[in-house]
PDB file of C-alpha atoms in Angstrom:
ATOM      1  CA  MET A   1      65.045 111.674 178.016  1.00 48.00           C
ATOM      2  CA  LYS A   2      65.837 114.915 176.266  1.00 52.00           C
ATOM      3  CA  PHE A   3      69.320 115.637 175.041  1.00 55.00           C
ATOM      4  CA  GLU A   4      68.922 119.293 175.940  1.00 55.00           C
ATOM      5  CA  ASN A   5      68.467 118.295 179.619  1.00 64.00           C
ATOM      6  CA  VAL A   6      72.047 117.009 179.827  1.00 70.00           C
ATOM      7  CA  ALA A   7      73.253 117.091 183.452  1.00 75.00           C
ATOM      8  CA  VAL A   8      76.973 116.715 182.735  1.00 80.00           C
ATOM      9  CA  PRO A   9      78.616 119.744 181.077  1.00 79.00           C
ATOM     10  CA  LEU A  10      79.664 118.812 177.538  1.00 78.00           C
ATOM     11  CA  VAL A  11      83.187 120.198 177.545  1.00 82.00           C
ATOM     12  CA  PRO A  12      86.546 118.641 176.602  1.00 85.00           C
ATOM     13  CA  ARG A  13      88.162 116.893 179.569  1.00 91.00           C
ATOM     14  CA  SER A  14      91.570 115.452 180.318  1.00 94.00           C
ATOM     15  CA  THR A  15      91.889 112.013 181.905  1.00 95.00           C
ATOM     16  CA  ALA A  16      92.404 113.626 185.315  1.00 95.00           C
ATOM     17  CA  ASN A  17      89.204 115.655 184.825  1.00 95.00           C
ATOM     18  CA  CYS A  18      87.312 112.471 183.914  1.00 96.00           C
ATOM     19  CA  ILE A  19      88.528 110.753 187.098  1.00 97.00           C
ATOM     20  CA  ASP A  20      87.628 113.807 189.167  1.00 96.00           C
ATOM     21  CA  LEU A  21      84.158 113.930 187.619  1.00 95.00           C
ATOM     22  CA  ALA A  22      83.728 110.210 188.310  1.00 96.00           C
ATOM     23  CA  LEU A  23      84.514 110.782 192.001  1.00 96.00           C
ATOM     24  CA  CYS A  24      82.059 113.700 192.160  1.00 94.00           C
ATOM     25  CA  PHE A  25      79.399 111.631 190.404  1.00 94.00           C
ATOM     26  CA  MET A  26      79.906 108.769 192.868  1.00 95.00           C
ATOM     27  CA  ARG A  27      79.614 111.116 195.835  1.00 94.00           C
ATOM     28  CA  GLN A  28      76.386 112.582 194.476  1.00 93.00           C
ATOM     29  CA  HIS A  29      74.820 109.210 193.629  1.00 94.00           C
ATOM     30  CA  LEU A  30      76.415 107.058 196.317  1.00 95.00           C
ATOM     31  CA  LYS A  31      73.202 105.337 197.423  1.00 95.00           C
ATOM     32  CA  PRO A  32      72.163 103.742 194.094  1.00 96.00           C
ATOM     33  CA  ILE A  33      75.782 102.942 193.209  1.00 97.00           C
ATOM     34  CA  ALA A  34      76.226 101.236 196.592  1.00 96.00           C
ATOM     35  CA  GLY A  35      73.093  99.193 195.929  1.00 96.00           C
ATOM     36  CA  LEU A  36      74.355  98.093 192.517  1.00 96.00           C
ATOM     37  CA  TRP A  37      77.755  97.321 194.042  1.00 96.00           C
ATOM     38  CA  ALA A  38      76.182  95.130 196.728  1.00 96.00           C
ATOM     39  CA  THR A  39      74.065  93.279 194.144  1.00 96.00           C
ATOM     40  CA  ILE A  40      77.191  91.961 192.415  1.00 96.00           C
ATOM     41  CA  ALA A  41      80.029  92.265 194.943  1.00 97.00           C
ATOM     42  CA  VAL A  42      78.416  90.609 197.975  1.00 97.00           C
ATOM     43  CA  PRO A  43      77.560  87.252 196.319  1.00 97.00           C
ATOM     44  CA  ALA A  44      80.876  87.276 194.427  1.00 97.00           C
ATOM     45  CA  CYS A  45      82.861  87.821 197.637  1.00 97.00           C
ATOM     46  CA  LEU A  46      80.899  85.171 199.506  1.00 97.00           C
ATOM     47  CA  LEU A  47      81.509  82.695 196.699  1.00 97.00           C
ATOM     48  CA  VAL A  48      85.246  83.407 196.679  1.00 97.00           C
ATOM     49  CA  TYR A  49      85.512  83.150 200.469  1.00 96.00           C
ATOM     50  CA  VAL A  50      83.793  79.754 200.559  1.00 96.00           C
ATOM     51  CA  LEU A  51      85.843  78.333 197.678  1.00 95.00           C
ATOM     52  CA  VAL A  52      89.159  79.585 199.078  1.00 94.00           C
ATOM     53  CA  ASP A  53      88.325  78.482 202.627  1.00 91.00           C
ATOM     54  CA  GLN A  54      86.898  75.058 201.791  1.00 91.00           C
ATOM     55  CA  PHE A  55      88.720  74.057 198.595  1.00 89.00           C
ATOM     56  CA  GLU A  56      92.061  75.877 198.987  1.00 83.00           C
ATOM     57  CA  PHE A  57      91.825  78.089 195.920  1.00 90.00           C
ATOM     58  CA  ASP A  58      94.148  81.082 195.794  1.00 92.00           C
ATOM     59  CA  LEU A  59      94.134  84.704 194.633  1.00 91.00           C
ATOM     60  CA  SER A  60      93.866  83.690 190.974  1.00 92.00           C
ATOM     61  CA  LEU A  61      90.249  82.638 191.607  1.00 94.00           C
ATOM     62  CA  ALA A  62      89.401  86.108 192.951  1.00 95.00           C
ATOM     63  CA  ILE A  63      91.007  87.710 189.886  1.00 94.00           C
ATOM     64  CA  VAL A  64      88.945  85.558 187.513  1.00 93.00           C
ATOM     65  CA  VAL A  65      85.744  86.217 189.481  1.00 96.00           C
ATOM     66  CA  PHE A  66      86.428  89.955 189.426  1.00 97.00           C
ATOM     67  CA  ILE A  67      87.091  89.990 185.687  1.00 93.00           C
ATOM     68  CA  PHE A  68      83.777  88.296 184.898  1.00 94.00           C
ATOM     69  CA  ALA A  69      81.600  89.750 187.696  1.00 96.00           C
ATOM     70  CA  SER A  70      82.673  93.303 186.855  1.00 95.00           C
ATOM     71  CA  SER A  71      81.008  92.906 183.448  1.00 93.00           C
ATOM     72  CA  PRO A  72      77.397  92.826 184.783  1.00 95.00           C
ATOM     73  CA  LEU A  73      78.341  95.449 187.373  1.00 96.00           C
ATOM     74  CA  GLY A  74      79.520  97.729 184.563  1.00 95.00           C
ATOM     75  CA  ILE A  75      76.265  97.190 182.663  1.00 94.00           C
ATOM     76  CA  LEU A  76      74.236  98.056 185.763  1.00 95.00           C
ATOM     77  CA  LEU A  77      76.309 101.179 186.386  1.00 96.00           C
ATOM     78  CA  MET A  78      75.959 102.408 182.814  1.00 95.00           C
ATOM     79  CA  THR A  79      72.242 101.581 182.716  1.00 94.00           C
ATOM     80  CA  GLY A  80      71.813 104.008 185.608  1.00 94.00           C
ATOM     81  CA  ALA A  81      74.608 106.532 185.054  1.00 94.00           C
ATOM     82  CA  ALA A  82      74.229 107.150 181.304  1.00 89.00           C
ATOM     83  CA  PRO A  83      70.564 108.261 181.516  1.00 89.00           C
ATOM     84  CA  CYS A  84      71.444 110.295 184.623  1.00 90.00           C
ATOM     85  CA  ALA A  85      74.109 112.151 182.660  1.00 86.00           C
ATOM     86  CA  PHE A  86      71.360 113.183 180.221  1.00 80.00           C
ATOM     87  CA  GLY A  87      68.849 114.436 182.744  1.00 81.00           C
ATOM     88  CA  GLU A  88      67.096 111.356 184.144  1.00 87.00           C
ATOM     89  CA  ARG A  89      66.997 110.297 187.787  1.00 89.00           C
ATOM     90  CA  PHE A  90      69.525 107.710 188.972  1.00 94.00           C
ATOM     91  CA  SER A  91      67.995 105.195 191.373  1.00 94.00           C
ATOM     92  CA  TYR A  92      68.536 101.541 192.176  1.00 95.00           C
ATOM     93  CA  ARG A  93      65.011 100.440 191.275  1.00 94.00           C
ATOM     94  CA  GLY A  94      64.928 102.649 188.190  1.00 92.00           C
ATOM     95  CA  THR A  95      68.144 101.054 186.945  1.00 94.00           C
ATOM     96  CA  LEU A  96      66.741  97.553 187.371  1.00 92.00           C
ATOM     97  CA  ARG A  97      63.513  98.576 185.596  1.00 92.00           C
ATOM     98  CA  ARG A  98      65.507  99.731 182.571  1.00 90.00           C
ATOM     99  CA  LEU A  99      67.044  96.296 182.090  1.00 89.00           C
ATOM    100  CA  GLY A 100      65.645  94.244 179.216  1.00 84.00           C
ATOM    101  CA  TRP A 101      66.428  91.351 176.918  1.00 83.00           C
ATOM    102  CA  THR A 102      68.909  93.454 174.990  1.00 82.00           C
ATOM    103  CA  ASP A 103      70.884  93.899 178.220  1.00 84.00           C
ATOM    104  CA  LEU A 104      71.001  90.125 178.661  1.00 87.00           C
ATOM    105  CA  TRP A 105      72.513  89.795 175.192  1.00 90.00           C
ATOM    106  CA  LEU A 106      74.859  92.674 176.008  1.00 90.00           C
ATOM    107  CA  MET A 107      75.938  90.835 179.150  1.00 91.00           C
ATOM    108  CA  ILE A 108      76.676  87.691 177.139  1.00 92.00           C
ATOM    109  CA  LYS A 109      78.734  89.719 174.656  1.00 91.00           C
ATOM    110  CA  GLY A 110      80.553  91.352 177.557  1.00 91.00           C
ATOM    111  CA  LEU A 111      81.456  87.982 179.076  1.00 92.00           C
ATOM    112  CA  LEU A 112      82.645  86.686 175.699  1.00 93.00           C
ATOM    113  CA  LEU A 113      84.762  89.814 175.338  1.00 91.00           C
ATOM    114  CA  ARG A 114      86.315  89.148 178.748  1.00 93.00           C
ATOM    115  CA  VAL A 115      87.211  85.629 177.625  1.00 92.00           C
ATOM    116  CA  ALA A 116      88.818  87.018 174.462  1.00 91.00           C
ATOM    117  CA  ILE A 117      90.758  89.583 176.504  1.00 90.00           C
ATOM    118  CA  LEU A 118      92.024  86.894 178.881  1.00 88.00           C
ATOM    119  CA  VAL A 119      93.152  84.666 176.027  1.00 89.00           C
ATOM    120  CA  ALA A 120      94.832  87.566 174.239  1.00 86.00           C
ATOM    121  CA  SER A 121      96.532  88.679 177.458  1.00 84.00           C
ATOM    122  CA  MET A 122      98.010  85.215 177.932  1.00 81.00           C
ATOM    123  CA  ILE A 123      99.787  85.599 174.596  1.00 77.00           C
ATOM    124  CA  PHE A 124     101.031  89.083 175.442  1.00 77.00           C
ATOM    125  CA  ILE A 125      99.415  91.729 177.611  1.00 77.00           C
ATOM    126  CA  PHE A 126      99.060  94.386 174.893  1.00 83.00           C
ATOM    127  CA  PRO A 127      96.656  92.437 172.583  1.00 85.00           C
ATOM    128  CA  GLY A 128      94.269  91.966 175.500  1.00 88.00           C
ATOM    129  CA  TRP A 129      94.569  95.632 176.455  1.00 90.00           C
ATOM    130  CA  TYR A 130      93.920  96.656 172.849  1.00 89.00           C
ATOM    131  CA  LEU A 131      90.761  94.529 172.671  1.00 88.00           C
ATOM    132  CA  GLY A 132      89.529  96.012 175.925  1.00 91.00           C
ATOM    133  CA  VAL A 133      90.030  99.553 174.637  1.00 91.00           C
ATOM    134  CA  LYS A 134      88.655  98.916 171.145  1.00 88.00           C
ATOM    135  CA  TYR A 135      85.390  97.450 172.453  1.00 89.00           C
ATOM    136  CA  GLY A 136      85.458  99.257 175.787  1.00 89.00           C
ATOM    137  CA  PHE A 137      82.517 101.548 174.962  1.00 89.00           C
ATOM    138  CA  MET A 138      80.196  98.750 173.871  1.00 88.00           C
ATOM    139  CA  VAL A 139      77.932  99.197 176.898  1.00 90.00           C
ATOM    140  CA  GLU A 140      77.823 102.996 176.643  1.00 88.00           C
ATOM    141  CA  GLN A 141      76.902 102.834 172.976  1.00 85.00           C
ATOM    142  CA  SER A 142      74.143 100.285 173.597  1.00 84.00           C
ATOM    143  CA  VAL A 143      72.598 102.218 176.493  1.00 84.00           C
ATOM    144  CA  LEU A 144      72.757 105.582 174.718  1.00 80.00           C
ATOM    145  CA  SER A 145      71.297 104.188 171.486  1.00 78.00           C
ATOM    146  CA  LYS A 146      68.272 102.952 173.439  1.00 76.00           C
ATOM    147  CA  MET A 147      67.800 106.416 174.929  1.00 70.00           C
ATOM    148  CA  ALA A 148      68.027 108.256 171.607  1.00 62.00           C
ATOM    149  CA  ARG A 149      69.362 106.991 168.343  1.00 57.00           C
ATOM    150  CA  HIS A 150      71.306 110.166 167.569  1.00 55.00           C
ATOM    151  CA  LEU A 151      73.404 109.651 170.720  1.00 57.00           C
ATOM    152  CA  HIS A 152      75.109 106.761 168.941  1.00 54.00           C
ATOM    153  CA  ASP A 153      75.387 105.957 165.266  1.00 56.00           C
ATOM    154  CA  ARG A 154      77.887 104.411 162.877  1.00 52.00           C
ATOM    155  CA  ARG A 155      79.834 107.669 162.852  1.00 59.00           C
ATOM    156  CA  ALA A 156      80.610 107.189 166.560  1.00 63.00           C
ATOM    157  CA  ASP A 157      82.437 103.921 165.815  1.00 67.00           C
ATOM    158  CA  GLU A 158      84.505 105.664 163.155  1.00 70.00           C
ATOM    159  CA  LEU A 159      85.385 108.481 165.539  1.00 70.00           C
ATOM    160  CA  LEU A 160      86.486 106.057 168.236  1.00 73.00           C
ATOM    161  CA  GLN A 161      88.732 104.200 165.810  1.00 74.00           C
ATOM    162  CA  GLY A 162      90.720 107.391 165.341  1.00 75.00           C
ATOM    163  CA  GLU A 163      91.169 107.788 169.087  1.00 84.00           C
ATOM    164  CA  ILE A 164      92.498 104.300 169.941  1.00 89.00           C
ATOM    165  CA  SER A 165      96.035 105.396 170.766  1.00 89.00           C
ATOM    166  CA  ASP A 166      94.800 108.201 173.016  1.00 92.00           C
ATOM    167  CA  LEU A 167      92.315 105.874 174.706  1.00 93.00           C
ATOM    168  CA  VAL A 168      95.068 103.327 175.408  1.00 93.00           C
ATOM    169  CA  PHE A 169      96.970 105.969 177.388  1.00 95.00           C
ATOM    170  CA  ARG A 170      93.784 107.139 179.072  1.00 96.00           C
ATOM    171  CA  SER A 171      92.886 103.613 180.136  1.00 96.00           C
ATOM    172  CA  ALA A 172      96.414 103.084 181.472  1.00 95.00           C
ATOM    173  CA  ALA A 173      96.195 106.284 183.533  1.00 97.00           C
ATOM    174  CA  ILE A 174      92.808 105.260 184.945  1.00 97.00           C
ATOM    175  CA  ALA A 175      94.167 101.787 185.742  1.00 96.00           C
ATOM    176  CA  VAL A 176      97.195 103.220 187.589  1.00 97.00           C
ATOM    177  CA  PHE A 177      94.999 105.599 189.589  1.00 97.00           C
ATOM    178  CA  CYS A 178      92.583 102.821 190.535  1.00 97.00           C
ATOM    179  CA  LEU A 179      95.405 100.434 191.461  1.00 97.00           C
ATOM    180  CA  MET A 180      96.847 103.049 193.811  1.00 97.00           C
ATOM    181  CA  SER A 181      93.367 103.737 195.233  1.00 97.00           C
ATOM    182  CA  TRP A 182      92.821  99.995 195.723  1.00 96.00           C
ATOM    183  CA  TRP A 183      96.018  99.678 197.739  1.00 93.00           C
ATOM    184  CA  VAL A 184      95.301 102.776 199.858  1.00 94.00           C
ATOM    185  CA  LEU A 185      91.726 101.663 200.601  1.00 94.00           C
ATOM    186  CA  LEU A 186      92.910  98.154 201.442  1.00 92.00           C
ATOM    187  CA  LEU A 187      95.457  99.475 203.931  1.00 90.00           C
ATOM    188  CA  THR A 188      92.842 101.851 205.352  1.00 92.00           C
ATOM    189  CA  ALA A 189      90.365  99.005 205.805  1.00 89.00           C
ATOM    190  CA  ASP A 190      93.073  96.931 207.490  1.00 87.00           C
ATOM    191  CA  PHE A 191      93.958  99.795 209.845  1.00 87.00           C
ATOM    192  CA  MET A 192      90.330 100.490 210.748  1.00 88.00           C
ATOM    193  CA  GLY A 193      89.596  96.804 211.228  1.00 84.00           C
ATOM    194  CA  SER A 194      92.603  96.376 213.496  1.00 81.00           C
ATOM    195  CA  THR A 195      92.143  99.519 215.620  1.00 82.00           C
ATOM    196  CA  LEU A 196      88.362  99.890 215.795  1.00 78.00           C
ATOM    197  CA  LEU A 197      87.116  96.321 215.592  1.00 75.00           C
ATOM    198  CA  GLY A 198      90.136  94.329 216.631  1.00 75.00           C
ATOM    199  CA  TRP A 199      89.763  92.281 213.442  1.00 81.00           C
ATOM    200  CA  PRO A 200      92.721  92.801 211.083  1.00 79.00           C
ATOM    201  CA  LEU A 201      92.327  92.077 207.392  1.00 79.00           C
ATOM    202  CA  LEU A 202      95.924  91.854 206.177  1.00 78.00           C
ATOM    203  CA  MET A 203      99.228  91.424 207.985  1.00 66.00           C
ATOM    204  CA  GLY A 204      97.602  91.440 211.419  1.00 67.00           C
ATOM    205  CA  ARG A 205      96.327  87.981 210.556  1.00 69.00           C
ATOM    206  CA  TYR A 206      99.836  86.672 209.899  1.00 64.00           C
ATOM    207  CA  LYS A 207     100.945  84.428 212.783  1.00 62.00           C
ATOM    208  CA  GLY A 208     104.396  83.465 211.491  1.00 57.00           C
ATOM    209  CA  ASP A 209     107.744  84.456 212.965  1.00 54.00           C
ATOM    210  CA  PHE A 210     109.577  86.987 210.785  1.00 54.00           C
ATOM    211  CA  SER A 211     112.884  86.201 212.528  1.00 57.00           C
ATOM    212  CA  TYR A 212     112.780  82.730 210.999  1.00 59.00           C
ATOM    213  CA  PHE A 213     113.674  84.142 207.582  1.00 54.00           C
ATOM    214  CA  THR A 214     117.279  85.149 206.958  1.00 58.00           C
ATOM    215  CA  ASP A 215     116.842  86.056 203.282  1.00 63.00           C
ATOM    216  CA  LEU A 216     114.757  89.137 202.424  1.00 60.00           C
ATOM    217  CA  GLY A 217     113.528  87.628 199.162  1.00 63.00           C
ATOM    218  CA  GLU A 218     112.312  84.521 200.966  1.00 63.00           C
ATOM    219  CA  LEU A 219     110.525  86.693 203.520  1.00 61.00           C
ATOM    220  CA  PHE A 220     108.672  88.701 200.864  1.00 66.00           C
ATOM    221  CA  GLY A 221     107.848  85.522 198.965  1.00 71.00           C
ATOM    222  CA  HIS A 222     106.290  84.036 202.072  1.00 67.00           C
ATOM    223  CA  ILE A 223     104.305  87.215 202.737  1.00 71.00           C
ATOM    224  CA  PHE A 224     102.957  87.299 199.170  1.00 76.00           C
ATOM    225  CA  ARG A 225     101.976  83.632 199.424  1.00 79.00           C
ATOM    226  CA  PHE A 226     100.083  84.457 202.612  1.00 75.00           C
ATOM    227  CA  LEU A 227      98.330  87.415 200.959  1.00 77.00           C
ATOM    228  CA  GLY A 228      97.321  85.126 198.074  1.00 84.00           C
ATOM    229  CA  THR A 229      96.025  82.169 200.079  1.00 85.00           C
ATOM    230  CA  ASP A 230      94.298  83.462 203.226  1.00 87.00           C
ATOM    231  CA  PRO A 231      90.491  83.489 202.599  1.00 91.00           C
ATOM    232  CA  VAL A 232      89.799  86.666 204.601  1.00 90.00           C
ATOM    233  CA  VAL A 233      92.653  88.556 202.917  1.00 91.00           C
ATOM    234  CA  ILE A 234      91.579  87.466 199.430  1.00 94.00           C
ATOM    235  CA  THR A 235      87.941  88.362 200.119  1.00 95.00           C
ATOM    236  CA  ALA A 236      88.986  91.800 201.398  1.00 93.00           C
ATOM    237  CA  GLU A 237      91.147  92.372 198.324  1.00 93.00           C
ATOM    238  CA  LEU A 238      88.226  91.430 196.058  1.00 96.00           C
ATOM    239  CA  ALA A 239      85.698  93.581 197.935  1.00 95.00           C
ATOM    240  CA  VAL A 240      87.958  96.646 197.714  1.00 96.00           C
ATOM    241  CA  ALA A 241      88.550  95.967 194.004  1.00 97.00           C
ATOM    242  CA  PHE A 242      84.782  96.075 193.487  1.00 97.00           C
ATOM    243  CA  LEU A 243      84.675  99.348 195.451  1.00 96.00           C
ATOM    244  CA  VAL A 244      87.239 100.942 193.152  1.00 97.00           C
ATOM    245  CA  TYR A 245      85.736  99.572 189.928  1.00 97.00           C
ATOM    246  CA  PRO A 246      82.834 102.101 189.729  1.00 97.00           C
ATOM    247  CA  ILE A 247      85.399 104.929 189.708  1.00 97.00           C
ATOM    248  CA  ALA A 248      87.179 103.374 186.738  1.00 97.00           C
ATOM    249  CA  ARG A 249      83.923 102.604 184.926  1.00 96.00           C
ATOM    250  CA  LEU A 250      82.510 106.097 185.360  1.00 97.00           C
ATOM    251  CA  ALA A 251      85.815 107.736 184.402  1.00 97.00           C
ATOM    252  CA  TRP A 252      85.847 105.604 181.242  1.00 96.00           C
ATOM    253  CA  PHE A 253      82.278 106.697 180.461  1.00 95.00           C
ATOM    254  CA  PHE A 254      83.275 110.351 180.791  1.00 95.00           C
ATOM    255  CA  CYS A 255      86.206 109.660 178.455  1.00 94.00           C
ATOM    256  CA  TYR A 256      83.589 108.517 175.912  1.00 90.00           C
ATOM    257  CA  ILE A 257      81.678 111.772 176.368  1.00 89.00           C
ATOM    258  CA  ASP A 258      84.932 113.708 175.953  1.00 89.00           C
ATOM    259  CA  VAL A 259      85.679 111.962 172.645  1.00 87.00           C
ATOM    260  CA  ARG A 260      82.188 112.709 171.348  1.00 83.00           C
ATOM    261  CA  VAL A 261      82.474 116.358 172.388  1.00 82.00           C
ATOM    262  CA  ARG A 262      85.887 116.842 170.767  1.00 81.00           C
ATOM    263  CA  ARG A 263      85.280 114.798 167.623  1.00 76.00           C
ATOM    264  CA  ASP A 264      81.484 114.848 167.177  1.00 71.00           C
ATOM    265  CA  CYS A 265      80.648 118.332 168.536  1.00 69.00           C
ATOM    266  CA  TRP A 266      78.053 117.186 171.050  1.00 62.00           C
ATOM    267  CA  ASP A 267      78.316 120.557 172.788  1.00 54.00           C
ATOM    268  CA  MET A 268      77.382 122.359 169.552  1.00 57.00           C
ATOM    269  CA  GLU A 269      74.467 119.993 168.992  1.00 56.00           C
ATOM    270  CA  LEU A 270      73.238 120.804 172.482  1.00 60.00           C
ATOM    271  CA  LYS A 271      73.377 124.549 171.730  1.00 58.00           C
ATOM    272  CA  PHE A 272      71.445 124.040 168.488  1.00 53.00           C
ATOM    273  CA  LEU A 273      68.739 122.080 170.327  1.00 54.00           C
ATOM    274  CA  GLN A 274      68.487 124.688 173.062  1.00 54.00           C
ATOM    275  CA  GLU A 275      68.228 127.478 170.498  1.00 53.00           C
ATOM    276  CA  ALA A 276      65.597 125.558 168.539  1.00 55.00           C
ATOM    277  CA  GLN A 277      63.590 125.070 171.722  1.00 59.00           C
ATOM    278  CA  ARG A 278      63.853 128.793 172.503  1.00 58.00           C
ATOM    279  CA  LEU A 279      62.637 129.732 169.024  1.00 57.00           C
ATOM    280  CA  GLU A 280      59.681 127.349 169.310  1.00 66.00           C
ATOM    281  CA  THR A 281      58.494 129.036 172.477  1.00 68.00           C
ATOM    282  CA  THR A 282      58.724 132.572 171.024  1.00 63.00           C
TER     283      THR A 282
END
């Protein structure tokens, strides 16, 4: 990897620009990302379906599985996407070949961080959110430091500390966008399943009589209980959540690049390296 071969323009970006770049990146590298998605999402969804169907778990199980399974998925995505952003090829096999013992330790730290976030969120949602933002670039920093030490150093941690408040708002914006995307994709999957395959995923599976309910609140309560207990519905909700997660993860990675460009002058460093290379060849 050579820093001067960077494939992503090093320019300041707003949160909307980071999300847009994440969507473009996914479209360009859909095949390896789909492979990484299937590696984690398929077994996780199968596990949730069996447990909900056979042991009567509810939606809370899918939420817990998503929180913990998204950690290794994020590591896989960054292991492939971060080198790709700096000029290397992004492939499914290449991503798996880059994994090492340090990534296993990183995965353990990521799972422990998820536990800490869950515990903090039970006290009040903001402490958990703050922990997630403060240590949210742990994977990016680890992957980039393996590629080249100057892509991450102690100074990067100090820079990020000064951007916490901005990153909280950025993470909230990404979360809102992904939540809306999750709902739209879920409804789209339900519509396509009902019309094309004759196999509805959401309300088409509901066999109850709506006229039985006289109170609107009771009706909505019953619908939400159905959406949180039916195994097919829960599995569909989890699968779509895993589909949306790469968008959020990539957008967050591009937020990291934006911070380093604005606060650490990565774009200027790139120009210096390019100029030095030009002078060496003359």
